[in-house]
PDB file of C-alpha atoms in Angstrom:
ATOM      1  CA  UNK A  86      -0.012   0.013   0.027  1.00 63.00           C
ATOM      2  CA  UNK A  87       2.830   2.500   0.902  1.00 74.00           C
ATOM      3  CA  UNK A  88       4.631   1.737  -2.473  1.00 72.00           C
ATOM      4  CA  UNK A  89       1.351   2.336  -4.421  1.00 73.00           C
ATOM      5  CA  UNK A  90       1.026   5.827  -2.512  1.00 72.00           C
ATOM      6  CA  UNK A  91       4.599   6.697  -3.261  1.00 74.00           C
ATOM      7  CA  UNK A  92       4.125   5.912  -7.031  1.00 68.00           C
ATOM      8  CA  UNK A  93       0.946   7.895  -7.002  1.00 66.00           C
ATOM      9  CA  UNK A  94       2.596  10.825  -5.461  1.00 72.00           C
ATOM     10  CA  UNK A  95       5.585  10.527  -7.859  1.00 69.00           C
ATOM     11  CA  UNK A  96       3.288  10.775 -10.908  1.00 64.00           C
ATOM     12  CA  UNK A  97       1.162  13.626  -9.174  1.00 72.00           C
ATOM     13  CA  UNK A  98       4.362  15.616  -8.696  1.00 77.00           C
ATOM     14  CA  UNK A  99       5.567  14.861 -12.283  1.00 69.00           C
ATOM     15  CA  UNK A 100       2.245  15.983 -13.755  1.00 70.00           C
ATOM     16  CA  UNK A 101       2.298  19.102 -11.669  1.00 72.00           C
ATOM     17  CA  UNK A 102       5.698  20.056 -12.976  1.00 69.00           C
ATOM     18  CA  UNK A 103       4.645  19.399 -16.562  1.00 66.00           C
ATOM     19  CA  UNK A 104       1.623  21.503 -15.956  1.00 65.00           C
ATOM     20  CA  UNK A 105       3.572  24.327 -14.327  1.00 63.00           C
ATOM     21  CA  UNK A 106       6.081  24.219 -17.407  1.00 65.00           C
ATOM     22  CA  UNK A 107       3.244  24.335 -19.957  1.00 60.00           C
ATOM     23  CA  UNK A 108       1.580  27.182 -17.850  1.00 62.00           C
ATOM     24  CA  UNK A 109       4.570  29.361 -17.674  1.00 57.00           C
ATOM     25  CA  UNK A 110       5.222  28.903 -21.319  1.00 64.00           C
ATOM     26  CA  UNK A 111       2.020  30.677 -22.105  1.00 72.00           C
ATOM     27  CA  UNK A 112       1.981  34.535 -22.680  1.00 74.00           C
ATOM     28  CA  UNK A 113       0.384  36.792 -20.168  1.00 77.00           C
ATOM     29  CA  UNK A 114      -0.344  40.337 -19.455  1.00 85.00           C
ATOM     30  CA  UNK A 115       0.488  41.652 -16.020  1.00 85.00           C
ATOM     31  CA  UNK A 116       0.863  45.164 -14.304  1.00 87.00           C
ATOM     32  CA  UNK A 117       4.195  45.595 -12.576  1.00 87.00           C
ATOM     33  CA  UNK A 118       5.805  48.306 -10.594  1.00 89.00           C
ATOM     34  CA  UNK A 119       9.129  49.951 -11.562  1.00 88.00           C
ATOM     35  CA  UNK A 120      10.504  52.491  -9.195  1.00 89.00           C
ATOM     36  CA  UNK A 121      12.065  55.684 -10.717  1.00 90.00           C
ATOM     37  CA  UNK A 122      14.501  58.039  -8.916  1.00 91.00           C
ATOM     38  CA  UNK A 123      15.813  61.612 -10.071  1.00 90.00           C
ATOM     39  CA  UNK A 124      19.518  61.806  -9.688  1.00 90.00           C
ATOM     40  CA  UNK A 125      22.169  64.500 -10.305  1.00 90.00           C
ATOM     41  CA  UNK A 126      20.104  67.356  -8.582  1.00 88.00           C
ATOM     42  CA  UNK A 127      22.230  70.407  -7.902  1.00 88.00           C
ATOM     43  CA  UNK A 128      22.891  71.352  -4.272  1.00 85.00           C
ATOM     44  CA  UNK A 129      21.070  74.780  -4.677  1.00 84.00           C
ATOM     45  CA  UNK A 130      17.821  72.956  -6.150  1.00 87.00           C
ATOM     46  CA  UNK A 131      14.954  71.525  -4.045  1.00 88.00           C
ATOM     47  CA  UNK A 132      12.687  69.247  -5.795  1.00 87.00           C
ATOM     48  CA  UNK A 133       9.043  70.173  -4.969  1.00 87.00           C
ATOM     49  CA  UNK A 134       7.638  66.853  -6.539  1.00 84.00           C
ATOM     50  CA  UNK A 135       8.581  63.376  -5.442  1.00 80.00           C
ATOM     51  CA  UNK A 136      12.116  62.432  -5.927  1.00 75.00           C
ATOM     52  CA  UNK A 137      11.334  58.647  -5.772  1.00 79.00           C
ATOM     53  CA  UNK A 138       7.975  57.447  -7.233  1.00 86.00           C
ATOM     54  CA  UNK A 139       6.643  54.396  -9.155  1.00 89.00           C
ATOM     55  CA  UNK A 140       5.654  53.560 -12.754  1.00 89.00           C
ATOM     56  CA  UNK A 141       2.880  51.326 -13.253  1.00 90.00           C
ATOM     57  CA  UNK A 142       3.820  49.292 -16.239  1.00 89.00           C
ATOM     58  CA  UNK A 143       1.542  46.750 -18.006  1.00 90.00           C
ATOM     59  CA  UNK A 144       3.879  44.239 -19.692  1.00 87.00           C
ATOM     60  CA  UNK A 145       3.280  41.190 -21.842  1.00 86.00           C
ATOM     61  CA  UNK A 146       5.635  38.105 -21.760  1.00 84.00           C
ATOM     62  CA  UNK A 147       5.985  34.360 -21.020  1.00 82.00           C
ATOM     63  CA  UNK A 148       4.746  33.259 -17.657  1.00 76.00           C
ATOM     64  CA  UNK A 149       8.208  32.555 -16.325  1.00 74.00           C
ATOM     65  CA  UNK A 150       9.479  36.079 -17.113  1.00 78.00           C
ATOM     66  CA  UNK A 151       6.340  37.585 -15.646  1.00 78.00           C
ATOM     67  CA  UNK A 152       7.068  35.481 -12.491  1.00 77.00           C
ATOM     68  CA  UNK A 153      10.582  36.941 -12.348  1.00 79.00           C
ATOM     69  CA  UNK A 154       9.221  40.517 -12.547  1.00 80.00           C
ATOM     70  CA  UNK A 155       6.876  39.953  -9.744  1.00 80.00           C
ATOM     71  CA  UNK A 156       8.690  37.941  -7.158  1.00 79.00           C
ATOM     72  CA  UNK A 157      12.545  38.488  -8.036  1.00 76.00           C
ATOM     73  CA  UNK A 158      14.600  41.603  -7.963  1.00 72.00           C
ATOM     74  CA  UNK A 159      12.651  44.740  -8.514  1.00 78.00           C
ATOM     75  CA  UNK A 160      13.387  46.909 -11.537  1.00 81.00           C
ATOM     76  CA  UNK A 161      14.350  50.532 -11.182  1.00 87.00           C
ATOM     77  CA  UNK A 162      14.823  53.538 -13.557  1.00 89.00           C
ATOM     78  CA  UNK A 163      17.403  56.358 -12.980  1.00 90.00           C
ATOM     79  CA  UNK A 164      16.206  59.637 -14.375  1.00 90.00           C
ATOM     80  CA  UNK A 165      19.079  62.209 -15.043  1.00 90.00           C
ATOM     81  CA  UNK A 166      18.078  65.730 -13.765  1.00 89.00           C
ATOM     82  CA  UNK A 167      20.059  67.692 -16.321  1.00 89.00           C
ATOM     83  CA  UNK A 168      18.919  65.858 -19.368  1.00 90.00           C
ATOM     84  CA  UNK A 169      15.294  66.647 -18.736  1.00 90.00           C
ATOM     85  CA  UNK A 170      15.401  70.085 -16.944  1.00 89.00           C
ATOM     86  CA  UNK A 171      13.639  72.783 -18.961  1.00 86.00           C
ATOM     87  CA  UNK A 172      14.998  75.689 -16.966  1.00 80.00           C
ATOM     88  CA  UNK A 173      11.934  77.104 -15.879  1.00 81.00           C
ATOM     89  CA  UNK A 174      11.259  75.266 -12.537  1.00 84.00           C
ATOM     90  CA  UNK A 175      10.078  72.114 -14.092  1.00 87.00           C
ATOM     91  CA  UNK A 176      11.278  69.049 -16.230  1.00 90.00           C
ATOM     92  CA  UNK A 177       9.360  66.805 -18.492  1.00 90.00           C
ATOM     93  CA  UNK A 178      10.280  63.175 -19.429  1.00 90.00           C
ATOM     94  CA  UNK A 179       8.136  62.421 -22.673  1.00 91.00           C
ATOM     95  CA  UNK A 180       6.203  59.298 -23.267  1.00 89.00           C
ATOM     96  CA  UNK A 181       8.853  57.963 -25.707  1.00 90.00           C
ATOM     97  CA  UNK A 182      11.536  58.610 -23.276  1.00 90.00           C
ATOM     98  CA  UNK A 183       9.652  56.873 -20.445  1.00 90.00           C
ATOM     99  CA  UNK A 184       9.184  53.939 -22.599  1.00 89.00           C
ATOM    100  CA  UNK A 185      12.858  53.882 -23.692  1.00 90.00           C
ATOM    101  CA  UNK A 186      14.078  54.014 -20.203  1.00 89.00           C
ATOM    102  CA  UNK A 187      11.780  51.212 -19.201  1.00 88.00           C
ATOM    103  CA  UNK A 188      12.729  49.069 -22.021  1.00 88.00           C
ATOM    104  CA  UNK A 189      16.411  49.263 -20.981  1.00 88.00           C
ATOM    105  CA  UNK A 190      15.454  47.565 -17.545  1.00 85.00           C
ATOM    106  CA  UNK A 191      13.158  44.915 -19.039  1.00 86.00           C
ATOM    107  CA  UNK A 192      13.957  41.812 -21.077  1.00 83.00           C
ATOM    108  CA  UNK A 193      14.088  41.980 -24.919  1.00 84.00           C
ATOM    109  CA  UNK A 194      11.186  39.702 -25.142  1.00 84.00           C
ATOM    110  CA  UNK A 195       8.848  41.790 -22.965  1.00 85.00           C
ATOM    111  CA  UNK A 196       6.204  44.016 -24.762  1.00 86.00           C
ATOM    112  CA  UNK A 197       5.114  47.246 -22.972  1.00 88.00           C
ATOM    113  CA  UNK A 198       1.305  47.646 -23.300  1.00 88.00           C
ATOM    114  CA  UNK A 199       1.014  50.712 -21.216  1.00 90.00           C
ATOM    115  CA  UNK A 200       2.538  53.031 -18.637  1.00 89.00           C
ATOM    116  CA  UNK A 201       0.915  55.043 -15.828  1.00 89.00           C
ATOM    117  CA  UNK A 202       1.894  57.770 -15.794  1.00 87.00           C
ATOM    118  CA  UNK A 203       2.831  57.800 -19.518  1.00 86.00           C
ATOM    119  CA  UNK A 204       5.064  60.894 -19.117  1.00 87.00           C
ATOM    120  CA  UNK A 205       6.902  62.215 -16.159  1.00 88.00           C
ATOM    121  CA  UNK A 206       6.754  65.896 -15.014  1.00 88.00           C
ATOM    122  CA  UNK A 207       8.827  67.094 -12.141  1.00 88.00           C
ATOM    123  CA  UNK A 208       8.982  70.575 -10.378  1.00 88.00           C
ATOM    124  CA  UNK A 209      11.687  72.345  -8.439  1.00 88.00           C
ATOM    125  CA  UNK A 210      12.772  75.678  -6.981  1.00 87.00           C
ATOM    126  CA  UNK A 211      15.949  77.340  -5.761  1.00 84.00           C
ATOM    127  CA  UNK A 212      15.208  76.892  -2.165  1.00 81.00           C
ATOM    128  CA  UNK A 213      12.467  79.411  -1.746  1.00 86.00           C
ATOM    129  CA  UNK A 214      10.250  78.429   1.205  1.00 89.00           C
ATOM    130  CA  UNK A 215       7.676  79.640   3.574  1.00 91.00           C
ATOM    131  CA  UNK A 216       6.505  78.496   7.070  1.00 94.00           C
ATOM    132  CA  UNK A 217       2.701  78.041   7.422  1.00 95.00           C
ATOM    133  CA  UNK A 218       0.428  76.882  10.069  1.00 96.00           C
ATOM    134  CA  UNK A 219      -1.295  73.367   9.944  1.00 96.00           C
ATOM    135  CA  UNK A 220      -5.004  72.887  10.147  1.00 95.00           C
ATOM    136  CA  UNK A 221      -7.168  69.839   9.994  1.00 95.00           C
ATOM    137  CA  UNK A 222      -9.880  69.046   7.583  1.00 95.00           C
ATOM    138  CA  UNK A 223     -12.748  66.558   7.386  1.00 94.00           C
ATOM    139  CA  UNK A 224     -15.163  65.326  10.051  1.00 94.00           C
ATOM    140  CA  UNK A 225     -14.204  64.844  13.689  1.00 94.00           C
ATOM    141  CA  UNK A 226     -17.188  64.562  15.988  1.00 92.00           C
ATOM    142  CA  UNK A 227     -16.963  63.000  19.578  1.00 92.00           C
ATOM    143  CA  UNK A 228     -19.705  61.250  21.346  1.00 90.00           C
ATOM    144  CA  UNK A 229     -23.061  63.053  22.282  1.00 85.00           C
ATOM    145  CA  UNK A 230     -22.508  65.335  25.475  1.00 84.00           C
ATOM    146  CA  UNK A 231     -18.774  65.681  24.493  1.00 88.00           C
ATOM    147  CA  UNK A 232     -17.014  68.401  22.512  1.00 86.00           C
ATOM    148  CA  UNK A 233     -13.636  69.045  21.285  1.00 88.00           C
ATOM    149  CA  UNK A 234     -12.047  71.646  23.833  1.00 84.00           C
ATOM    150  CA  UNK A 235      -8.561  71.728  22.255  1.00 87.00           C
ATOM    151  CA  UNK A 236      -6.542  70.605  19.048  1.00 93.00           C
ATOM    152  CA  UNK A 237      -2.847  70.187  19.256  1.00 95.00           C
ATOM    153  CA  UNK A 238      -0.730  70.034  16.305  1.00 96.00           C
ATOM    154  CA  UNK A 239       2.735  68.244  16.418  1.00 95.00           C
ATOM    155  CA  UNK A 240       4.262  70.129  14.857  1.00 95.00           C
ATOM    156  CA  UNK A 241       2.030  73.128  14.491  1.00 94.00           C
ATOM    157  CA  UNK A 242       3.602  74.535  11.315  1.00 95.00           C
ATOM    158  CA  UNK A 243       5.546  73.243   8.319  1.00 96.00           C
ATOM    159  CA  UNK A 244       7.894  74.363   5.629  1.00 94.00           C
ATOM    160  CA  UNK A 245       6.587  74.748   2.177  1.00 93.00           C
ATOM    161  CA  UNK A 246       8.729  74.648  -1.060  1.00 91.00           C
ATOM    162  CA  UNK A 247       7.194  75.931  -4.367  1.00 89.00           C
ATOM    163  CA  UNK A 248       7.439  78.660  -6.827  1.00 84.00           C
ATOM    164  CA  UNK A 249       7.534  82.231  -5.622  1.00 82.00           C
ATOM    165  CA  UNK A 250       4.073  82.986  -6.963  1.00 83.00           C
ATOM    166  CA  UNK A 251       2.429  80.074  -5.170  1.00 86.00           C
ATOM    167  CA  UNK A 252       4.201  80.725  -1.979  1.00 88.00           C
ATOM    168  CA  UNK A 253       2.529  84.060  -1.796  1.00 88.00           C
ATOM    169  CA  UNK A 254      -0.863  82.550  -1.988  1.00 89.00           C
ATOM    170  CA  UNK A 255      -0.326  79.645   0.460  1.00 92.00           C
ATOM    171  CA  UNK A 256      -1.501  80.753   3.971  1.00 93.00           C
ATOM    172  CA  UNK A 257      -2.262  77.396   5.672  1.00 95.00           C
ATOM    173  CA  UNK A 258      -1.667  73.596   4.991  1.00 95.00           C
ATOM    174  CA  UNK A 259      -4.634  71.200   5.595  1.00 96.00           C
ATOM    175  CA  UNK A 260      -4.498  67.424   6.420  1.00 95.00           C
ATOM    176  CA  UNK A 261      -5.971  64.979   4.224  1.00 95.00           C
ATOM    177  CA  UNK A 262      -9.763  64.592   5.072  1.00 95.00           C
ATOM    178  CA  UNK A 263     -10.211  62.914   8.418  1.00 95.00           C
ATOM    179  CA  UNK A 264     -13.283  60.936   9.587  1.00 95.00           C
ATOM    180  CA  UNK A 265     -13.594  59.892  13.116  1.00 94.00           C
ATOM    181  CA  UNK A 266     -16.913  59.947  15.117  1.00 93.00           C
ATOM    182  CA  UNK A 267     -18.135  58.681  18.411  1.00 91.00           C
ATOM    183  CA  UNK A 268     -15.105  58.989  20.627  1.00 92.00           C
ATOM    184  CA  UNK A 269     -14.900  60.315  24.132  1.00 88.00           C
ATOM    185  CA  UNK A 270     -11.286  60.077  25.275  1.00 90.00           C
ATOM    186  CA  UNK A 271      -8.339  61.937  23.747  1.00 92.00           C
ATOM    187  CA  UNK A 272      -7.995  60.997  20.012  1.00 95.00           C
ATOM    188  CA  UNK A 273      -4.247  60.965  18.530  1.00 96.00           C
ATOM    189  CA  UNK A 274      -4.012  60.703  14.823  1.00 95.00           C
ATOM    190  CA  UNK A 275      -0.908  60.374  12.517  1.00 96.00           C
ATOM    191  CA  UNK A 276      -2.055  61.892   9.195  1.00 95.00           C
ATOM    192  CA  UNK A 277      -0.622  63.093   5.851  1.00 95.00           C
ATOM    193  CA  UNK A 278      -0.758  66.618   4.671  1.00 95.00           C
ATOM    194  CA  UNK A 279      -2.603  67.521   1.587  1.00 92.00           C
ATOM    195  CA  UNK A 280      -0.889  69.624  -1.183  1.00 87.00           C
ATOM    196  CA  UNK A 281      -0.657  69.911  -4.845  1.00 85.00           C
ATOM    197  CA  UNK A 282       1.786  68.043  -6.918  1.00 81.00           C
ATOM    198  CA  UNK A 283       4.221  70.818  -7.417  1.00 83.00           C
ATOM    199  CA  UNK A 284       4.358  71.831  -3.775  1.00 89.00           C
ATOM    200  CA  UNK A 285       6.664  70.055  -1.367  1.00 90.00           C
ATOM    201  CA  UNK A 286       5.801  70.193   2.352  1.00 92.00           C
ATOM    202  CA  UNK A 287       8.364  69.237   5.075  1.00 92.00           C
ATOM    203  CA  UNK A 288       7.441  67.237   7.144  1.00 94.00           C
ATOM    204  CA  UNK A 289       4.638  65.576   5.137  1.00 93.00           C
ATOM    205  CA  UNK A 290       3.255  63.682   8.073  1.00 95.00           C
ATOM    206  CA  UNK A 291       2.132  65.160  11.407  1.00 96.00           C
ATOM    207  CA  UNK A 292       0.280  64.135  14.639  1.00 96.00           C
ATOM    208  CA  UNK A 293      -2.815  65.732  15.826  1.00 97.00           C
ATOM    209  CA  UNK A 294      -4.280  65.598  19.195  1.00 96.00           C
ATOM    210  CA  UNK A 295      -8.032  66.033  19.702  1.00 95.00           C
ATOM    211  CA  UNK A 296      -8.746  66.693  23.494  1.00 92.00           C
ATOM    212  CA  UNK A 297     -12.289  66.275  24.657  1.00 91.00           C
ATOM    213  CA  UNK A 298     -14.455  67.523  27.523  1.00 89.00           C
ATOM    214  CA  UNK A 299     -17.907  66.879  28.897  1.00 89.00           C
ATOM    215  CA  UNK A 300     -20.540  69.422  27.992  1.00 87.00           C
ATOM    216  CA  UNK A 301     -22.291  71.129  30.828  1.00 88.00           C
ATOM    217  CA  UNK A 302     -24.780  73.881  31.206  1.00 90.00           C
ATOM    218  CA  UNK A 303     -23.498  76.605  33.766  1.00 92.00           C
ATOM    219  CA  UNK A 304     -23.845  80.243  34.724  1.00 94.00           C
ATOM    220  CA  UNK A 305     -21.401  82.913  35.945  1.00 94.00           C
ATOM    221  CA  UNK A 306     -22.503  85.623  38.379  1.00 93.00           C
ATOM    222  CA  UNK A 307     -20.793  89.013  39.036  1.00 94.00           C
ATOM    223  CA  UNK A 308     -19.889  89.854  35.456  1.00 95.00           C
ATOM    224  CA  UNK A 309     -19.337  93.578  35.585  1.00 95.00           C
ATOM    225  CA  UNK A 310     -20.942  95.985  33.102  1.00 95.00           C
ATOM    226  CA  UNK A 311     -18.656  98.319  31.241  1.00 95.00           C
ATOM    227  CA  UNK A 312     -19.718 101.572  29.675  1.00 94.00           C
ATOM    228  CA  UNK A 313     -18.429 102.495  26.281  1.00 94.00           C
ATOM    229  CA  UNK A 314     -18.403 105.673  24.245  1.00 93.00           C
ATOM    230  CA  UNK A 315     -18.535 107.938  27.447  1.00 92.00           C
ATOM    231  CA  UNK A 316     -17.650 111.489  27.074  1.00 91.00           C
ATOM    232  CA  UNK A 317     -15.145 112.891  29.317  1.00 89.00           C
ATOM    233  CA  UNK A 318     -16.341 114.083  32.746  1.00 88.00           C
ATOM    234  CA  UNK A 319     -19.417 111.584  32.773  1.00 90.00           C
ATOM    235  CA  UNK A 320     -19.823 108.205  34.545  1.00 92.00           C
ATOM    236  CA  UNK A 321     -22.465 105.641  33.933  1.00 92.00           C
ATOM    237  CA  UNK A 322     -23.616 103.722  36.899  1.00 92.00           C
ATOM    238  CA  UNK A 323     -25.969 100.687  36.256  1.00 93.00           C
ATOM    239  CA  UNK A 324     -28.225  98.997  38.898  1.00 94.00           C
ATOM    240  CA  UNK A 325     -27.286  96.268  39.291  1.00 93.00           C
ATOM    241  CA  UNK A 326     -23.468  96.815  38.451  1.00 94.00           C
ATOM    242  CA  UNK A 327     -22.859  93.276  37.686  1.00 95.00           C
ATOM    243  CA  UNK A 328     -25.125  90.507  35.922  1.00 96.00           C
ATOM    244  CA  UNK A 329     -25.359  86.815  35.594  1.00 95.00           C
ATOM    245  CA  UNK A 330     -24.641  84.891  32.319  1.00 96.00           C
ATOM    246  CA  UNK A 331     -25.847  81.370  31.331  1.00 95.00           C
ATOM    247  CA  UNK A 332     -23.699  79.383  28.796  1.00 94.00           C
ATOM    248  CA  UNK A 333     -22.482  75.911  27.905  1.00 90.00           C
ATOM    249  CA  UNK A 334     -18.920  74.786  28.177  1.00 89.00           C
ATOM    250  CA  UNK A 335     -16.570  71.864  29.331  1.00 87.00           C
ATOM    251  CA  UNK A 336     -16.588  70.735  32.859  1.00 87.00           C
ATOM    252  CA  UNK A 337     -12.739  71.300  33.046  1.00 84.00           C
ATOM    253  CA  UNK A 338     -12.899  74.700  31.413  1.00 86.00           C
ATOM    254  CA  UNK A 339     -15.559  75.901  33.851  1.00 89.00           C
ATOM    255  CA  UNK A 340     -13.166  75.431  36.738  1.00 88.00           C
ATOM    256  CA  UNK A 341     -10.913  77.934  35.237  1.00 89.00           C
ATOM    257  CA  UNK A 342     -13.435  80.871  34.317  1.00 92.00           C
ATOM    258  CA  UNK A 343     -13.665  84.182  35.943  1.00 94.00           C
ATOM    259  CA  UNK A 344     -16.206  86.902  35.725  1.00 94.00           C
ATOM    260  CA  UNK A 345     -13.712  89.068  34.057  1.00 93.00           C
ATOM    261  CA  UNK A 346     -13.158  86.623  31.139  1.00 93.00           C
ATOM    262  CA  UNK A 347     -16.696  87.851  29.825  1.00 96.00           C
ATOM    263  CA  UNK A 348     -17.323  91.420  28.474  1.00 96.00           C
ATOM    264  CA  UNK A 349     -20.676  92.973  29.075  1.00 96.00           C
ATOM    265  CA  UNK A 350     -21.172  96.698  27.747  1.00 96.00           C
ATOM    266  CA  UNK A 351     -23.621  99.498  27.724  1.00 95.00           C
ATOM    267  CA  UNK A 352     -23.377 101.918  25.135  1.00 95.00           C
ATOM    268  CA  UNK A 353     -23.632 105.708  26.094  1.00 94.00           C
ATOM    269  CA  UNK A 354     -24.552 106.698  22.513  1.00 93.00           C
ATOM    270  CA  UNK A 355     -27.414 104.353  22.368  1.00 93.00           C
ATOM    271  CA  UNK A 356     -28.687 105.735  25.745  1.00 92.00           C
ATOM    272  CA  UNK A 357     -28.608 109.346  24.492  1.00 91.00           C
ATOM    273  CA  UNK A 358     -30.241 108.471  21.186  1.00 91.00           C
ATOM    274  CA  UNK A 359     -33.049 106.425  22.726  1.00 88.00           C
ATOM    275  CA  UNK A 360     -33.506 107.845  26.371  1.00 86.00           C
ATOM    276  CA  UNK A 361     -35.600 105.502  28.736  1.00 89.00           C
ATOM    277  CA  UNK A 362     -35.810 104.434  32.290  1.00 89.00           C
ATOM    278  CA  UNK A 363     -33.657 101.308  31.443  1.00 92.00           C
ATOM    279  CA  UNK A 364     -30.725 100.834  29.115  1.00 94.00           C
ATOM    280  CA  UNK A 365     -29.726  97.851  27.131  1.00 95.00           C
ATOM    281  CA  UNK A 366     -26.758  95.740  27.868  1.00 96.00           C
ATOM    282  CA  UNK A 367     -24.908  93.404  25.432  1.00 96.00           C
ATOM    283  CA  UNK A 368     -22.621  90.484  25.795  1.00 95.00           C
ATOM    284  CA  UNK A 369     -19.705  91.428  23.579  1.00 94.00           C
ATOM    285  CA  UNK A 370     -16.921  88.860  24.125  1.00 94.00           C
ATOM    286  CA  UNK A 371     -16.919  85.368  25.701  1.00 93.00           C
ATOM    287  CA  UNK A 372     -13.838  82.992  26.157  1.00 90.00           C
ATOM    288  CA  UNK A 373     -12.813  80.440  23.727  1.00 83.00           C
ATOM    289  CA  UNK A 374     -14.868  77.068  24.061  1.00 81.00           C
ATOM    290  CA  UNK A 375     -18.081  78.897  25.342  1.00 88.00           C
ATOM    291  CA  UNK A 376     -21.305  78.289  23.384  1.00 86.00           C
ATOM    292  CA  UNK A 377     -24.920  79.586  23.631  1.00 90.00           C
ATOM    293  CA  UNK A 378     -23.962  82.343  26.073  1.00 94.00           C
ATOM    294  CA  UNK A 379     -26.977  84.565  27.161  1.00 94.00           C
ATOM    295  CA  UNK A 380     -27.562  87.462  29.630  1.00 95.00           C
ATOM    296  CA  UNK A 381     -29.962  86.614  32.408  1.00 94.00           C
ATOM    297  CA  UNK A 382     -31.234  90.282  32.027  1.00 94.00           C
ATOM    298  CA  UNK A 383     -30.925  92.433  28.907  1.00 94.00           C
ATOM    299  CA  UNK A 384     -31.964  95.726  30.430  1.00 94.00           C
ATOM    300  CA  UNK A 385     -30.843  97.541  33.650  1.00 95.00           C
ATOM    301  CA  UNK A 386     -31.538 100.572  35.520  1.00 94.00           C
ATOM    302  CA  UNK A 387     -28.897 103.356  35.048  1.00 93.00           C
ATOM    303  CA  UNK A 388     -27.780 106.738  36.127  1.00 91.00           C
ATOM    304  CA  UNK A 389     -25.302 109.197  34.356  1.00 89.00           C
ATOM    305  CA  UNK A 390     -23.286 111.346  36.775  1.00 89.00           C
ATOM    306  CA  UNK A 391     -21.092 114.231  36.347  1.00 85.00           C
ATOM    307  CA  UNK A 392     -17.512 113.764  37.620  1.00 76.00           C
TER     308      UNK A 392
END
């Protein structure tokens, strides 16, 4: 019985080898990746496009050659900067040149069906740069009853390299769109920055921390009323001199708030223009992180005195 099993396995393996030889001898079409590198860049030149990237090449050849392209040593193309520099902040490697460079790295039996990108364009400048702040983009929403109290960027600004005209127009660099919802603890994200192909950003990846806090409805008493547009020699006295404010904020932030962080005003010009027994008061400024802030009362008694 064991001898019969061995004979069976021998012929099974032998037939598998014949099948593999016949299969690999057939022609196939397959997409492979060929890395290209731009070399010979002068020291005073900064590439604003990728110095190293990849061609996606669709080739046709025998199966055993396709196998080598996929699983053996990877092919690469060296692009000489000086040969393709146009002298205006960019360089172009035409479609025919791209195919010629790729053909030199492939076997003579291999046919190139298509190349993506079919031509290569690179950009550079002579070291002009600008430091700009980073901001996040997308949708980042914590759980209900939580809110984002603070966002920390690490780093908070990056260096941008591009043409002088574009540098003047770039004021901020955004992240690639983020999509995070339903979290309640601090959220740390490593993300890539979004930019145009002829713009180089250093560094290209940053870390962002979204710090959350629990929403609470609170009030602050004793916020002083300040008079504005008062002429010299006159004093506005309000009754009461201080008011109460209702608002929504985070629990941790509420512990640090003081009445002086809010600004409530009464406008002398409005009082003179529309005389009445009471004057209007307005909530002018509130600290960052405060929402739905309202005054407990919007009118108070007043008295204008001569100094």
